[in-house]
Amino acid sequence: MLRGYGLTTAEIFYRMPDFRNVLNTFIWQDYDLAPDHPKLFQFIEFWQEKIEGPLHSVRFVHRREIAPGEWRNVTGEFTLH
């Protein structure tokens, strides 16, 4: 995790093989190494070679697992029963 691995989420838009006007989405998640994202690009290559639905576009986001936490200064506290 310290080498840059984090959760990568990709939203893949693709067309149906029989209905070219229909656009579907597929969500893919895996732990990947930023900034090269070798697992994501390996999956995209697999999709292009093995799956008949042609890709339209791919959007992805990467979130490191080990990152600085959020810190807030709390000046008061309310306690409810």
PDB file of N, CA, C and O in Angstrom, residues 1 3 9 12 24-25 28-30 32 36-37 40 44 46 50-51 53 55 58 60 64-67 74 76:
ATOM      1  N   MET A   1       0.816  -1.192   0.000  1.00  0.00           N
ATOM      2  CA  MET A   1       0.000   0.000   0.000  1.00  0.00           C
ATOM      3  C   MET A   1       0.868   1.268   0.000  1.00  0.00           C
ATOM      4  O   MET A   1       0.446   2.284  -0.512  1.00  0.00           O
ATOM      5  N   ARG A   3       3.495   1.768  -1.690  1.00  0.00           N
ATOM      6  CA  ARG A   3       4.094   2.025  -3.000  1.00  0.00           C
ATOM      7  C   ARG A   3       3.136   2.711  -3.961  1.00  0.00           C
ATOM      8  O   ARG A   3       3.458   2.874  -5.125  1.00  0.00           O
ATOM      9  N   THR A   9     -11.483   2.653  -9.479  1.00  0.00           N
ATOM     10  CA  THR A   9     -12.835   2.386  -9.936  1.00  0.00           C
ATOM     11  C   THR A   9     -12.975   2.949 -11.341  1.00  0.00           C
ATOM     12  O   THR A   9     -12.674   4.123 -11.571  1.00  0.00           O
ATOM     13  N   ILE A  12     -17.109   1.959 -17.346  1.00  0.00           N
ATOM     14  CA  ILE A  12     -16.871   1.642 -18.752  1.00  0.00           C
ATOM     15  C   ILE A  12     -18.194   1.758 -19.496  1.00  0.00           C
ATOM     16  O   ILE A  12     -19.183   1.123 -19.133  1.00  0.00           O
ATOM     17  N   ASN A  24     -24.456   0.982 -22.718  1.00  0.00           N
ATOM     18  CA  ASN A  24     -24.529   0.398 -21.376  1.00  0.00           C
ATOM     19  C   ASN A  24     -23.309   0.800 -20.565  1.00  0.00           C
ATOM     20  O   ASN A  24     -22.306   1.259 -21.114  1.00  0.00           O
ATOM     21  N   THR A  25     -23.397   0.576 -19.256  1.00  0.00           N
ATOM     22  CA  THR A  25     -22.255   0.853 -18.393  1.00  0.00           C
ATOM     23  C   THR A  25     -21.866  -0.407 -17.637  1.00  0.00           C
ATOM     24  O   THR A  25     -22.677  -1.287 -17.382  1.00  0.00           O
ATOM     25  N   TRP A  28     -16.009  -1.413 -12.827  1.00  0.00           N
ATOM     26  CA  TRP A  28     -14.887  -2.304 -12.523  1.00  0.00           C
ATOM     27  C   TRP A  28     -14.090  -1.696 -11.377  1.00  0.00           C
ATOM     28  O   TRP A  28     -13.820  -0.488 -11.375  1.00  0.00           O
ATOM     29  N   GLN A  29     -13.733  -2.527 -10.378  1.00  0.00           N
ATOM     30  CA  GLN A  29     -12.910  -2.063  -9.260  1.00  0.00           C
ATOM     31  C   GLN A  29     -11.823  -3.080  -8.971  1.00  0.00           C
ATOM     32  O   GLN A  29     -12.057  -4.289  -9.026  1.00  0.00           O
ATOM     33  N   ASP A  30     -10.642  -2.572  -8.630  1.00  0.00           N
ATOM     34  CA  ASP A  30      -9.528  -3.425  -8.233  1.00  0.00           C
ATOM     35  C   ASP A  30      -8.472  -2.532  -7.590  1.00  0.00           C
ATOM     36  O   ASP A  30      -8.465  -1.320  -7.780  1.00  0.00           O
ATOM     37  N   ASP A  32      -4.970  -1.137  -7.659  1.00  0.00           N
ATOM     38  CA  ASP A  32      -4.058  -0.908  -8.768  1.00  0.00           C
ATOM     39  C   ASP A  32      -2.971   0.070  -8.347  1.00  0.00           C
ATOM     40  O   ASP A  32      -3.104   0.794  -7.371  1.00  0.00           O
ATOM     41  N   ASP A  36       0.482   4.419 -13.287  1.00  0.00           N
ATOM     42  CA  ASP A  36       0.471   3.646 -14.538  1.00  0.00           C
ATOM     43  C   ASP A  36      -0.793   2.809 -14.723  1.00  0.00           C
ATOM     44  O   ASP A  36      -1.169   2.518 -15.856  1.00  0.00           O
ATOM     45  N   HIS A  37      -1.424   2.368 -13.653  1.00  0.00           N
ATOM     46  CA  HIS A  37      -2.652   1.569 -13.670  1.00  0.00           C
ATOM     47  C   HIS A  37      -2.528   0.340 -14.576  1.00  0.00           C
ATOM     48  O   HIS A  37      -3.301   0.176 -15.520  1.00  0.00           O
ATOM     49  N   LEU A  40      -5.804  -1.961 -14.758  1.00  0.00           N
ATOM     50  CA  LEU A  40      -6.896  -1.346 -15.514  1.00  0.00           C
ATOM     51  C   LEU A  40      -6.654  -1.491 -17.013  1.00  0.00           C
ATOM     52  O   LEU A  40      -7.539  -1.906 -17.759  1.00  0.00           O
ATOM     53  N   ILE A  44      -8.787  -3.493 -19.905  1.00  0.00           N
ATOM     54  CA  ILE A  44      -9.285  -2.863 -21.134  1.00  0.00           C
ATOM     55  C   ILE A  44      -8.812  -3.629 -22.362  1.00  0.00           C
ATOM     56  O   ILE A  44      -9.576  -3.834 -23.316  1.00  0.00           O
ATOM     57  N   PHE A  46      -8.108  -6.844 -22.428  1.00  0.00           N
ATOM     58  CA  PHE A  46      -8.904  -8.067 -22.413  1.00  0.00           C
ATOM     59  C   PHE A  46     -10.283  -7.809 -23.007  1.00  0.00           C
ATOM     60  O   PHE A  46     -10.793  -8.603 -23.803  1.00  0.00           O
ATOM     61  N   LYS A  50     -11.583  -9.954 -26.197  1.00  0.00           N
ATOM     62  CA  LYS A  50     -12.470 -11.088 -25.921  1.00  0.00           C
ATOM     63  C   LYS A  50     -13.964 -10.768 -25.914  1.00  0.00           C
ATOM     64  O   LYS A  50     -14.774 -11.668 -26.098  1.00  0.00           O
ATOM     65  N   ILE A  51     -14.347  -9.522 -25.660  1.00  0.00           N
ATOM     66  CA  ILE A  51     -15.760  -9.184 -25.511  1.00  0.00           C
ATOM     67  C   ILE A  51     -16.231  -8.451 -26.762  1.00  0.00           C
ATOM     68  O   ILE A  51     -15.541  -7.558 -27.274  1.00  0.00           O
ATOM     69  N   GLY A  53     -18.780  -6.376 -27.250  1.00  0.00           N
ATOM     70  CA  GLY A  53     -19.310  -5.015 -27.114  1.00  0.00           C
ATOM     71  C   GLY A  53     -18.202  -3.991 -27.252  1.00  0.00           C
ATOM     72  O   GLY A  53     -17.319  -3.910 -26.407  1.00  0.00           O
ATOM     73  N   LEU A  55     -16.057  -0.661 -27.000  1.00  0.00           N
ATOM     74  CA  LEU A  55     -15.975   0.389 -25.981  1.00  0.00           C
ATOM     75  C   LEU A  55     -16.330   1.743 -26.568  1.00  0.00           C
ATOM     76  O   LEU A  55     -15.951   2.072 -27.685  1.00  0.00           O
ATOM     77  N   VAL A  58     -14.165   5.326 -21.229  1.00  0.00           N
ATOM     78  CA  VAL A  58     -13.827   4.823 -19.893  1.00  0.00           C
ATOM     79  C   VAL A  58     -13.486   6.015 -19.017  1.00  0.00           C
ATOM     80  O   VAL A  58     -12.671   6.855 -19.391  1.00  0.00           O
ATOM     81  N   PHE A  60     -12.232   6.831 -14.983  1.00  0.00           N
ATOM     82  CA  PHE A  60     -11.767   6.137 -13.782  1.00  0.00           C
ATOM     83  C   PHE A  60     -11.258   7.128 -12.760  1.00  0.00           C
ATOM     84  O   PHE A  60     -10.899   8.262 -13.069  1.00  0.00           O
ATOM     85  N   ARG A  64      -5.958   6.444  -2.972  1.00  0.00           N
ATOM     86  CA  ARG A  64      -4.948   5.741  -2.185  1.00  0.00           C
ATOM     87  C   ARG A  64      -5.544   5.257  -0.875  1.00  0.00           C
ATOM     88  O   ARG A  64      -6.359   5.930  -0.259  1.00  0.00           O
ATOM     89  N   GLU A  65      -5.113   4.084  -0.458  1.00  0.00           N
ATOM     90  CA  GLU A  65      -5.612   3.520   0.795  1.00  0.00           C
ATOM     91  C   GLU A  65      -4.952   4.180   2.005  1.00  0.00           C
ATOM     92  O   GLU A  65      -5.584   4.401   3.013  1.00  0.00           O
ATOM     93  N   ILE A  66      -3.686   4.473   1.891  1.00  0.00           N
ATOM     94  CA  ILE A  66      -2.974   5.120   2.990  1.00  0.00           C
ATOM     95  C   ILE A  66      -2.733   6.566   2.581  1.00  0.00           C
ATOM     96  O   ILE A  66      -1.930   6.859   1.713  1.00  0.00           O
ATOM     97  N   ALA A  67      -3.472   7.465   3.191  1.00  0.00           N
ATOM     98  CA  ALA A  67      -3.388   8.889   2.869  1.00  0.00           C
ATOM     99  C   ALA A  67      -3.567   9.672   4.162  1.00  0.00           C
ATOM    100  O   ALA A  67      -4.021   9.127   5.169  1.00  0.00           O
ATOM    101  N   VAL A  74     -12.475  20.170  17.181  1.00  0.00           N
ATOM    102  CA  VAL A  74     -13.810  20.222  17.766  1.00  0.00           C
ATOM    103  C   VAL A  74     -13.737  21.041  19.045  1.00  0.00           C
ATOM    104  O   VAL A  74     -12.944  20.763  19.935  1.00  0.00           O
ATOM    105  N   GLY A  76     -16.622  21.792  20.907  1.00  0.00           N
ATOM    106  CA  GLY A  76     -17.712  21.465  21.820  1.00  0.00           C
ATOM    107  C   GLY A  76     -18.255  20.074  21.522  1.00  0.00           C
ATOM    108  O   GLY A  76     -17.961  19.470  20.508  1.00  0.00           O
TER     109      GLY A  76
END
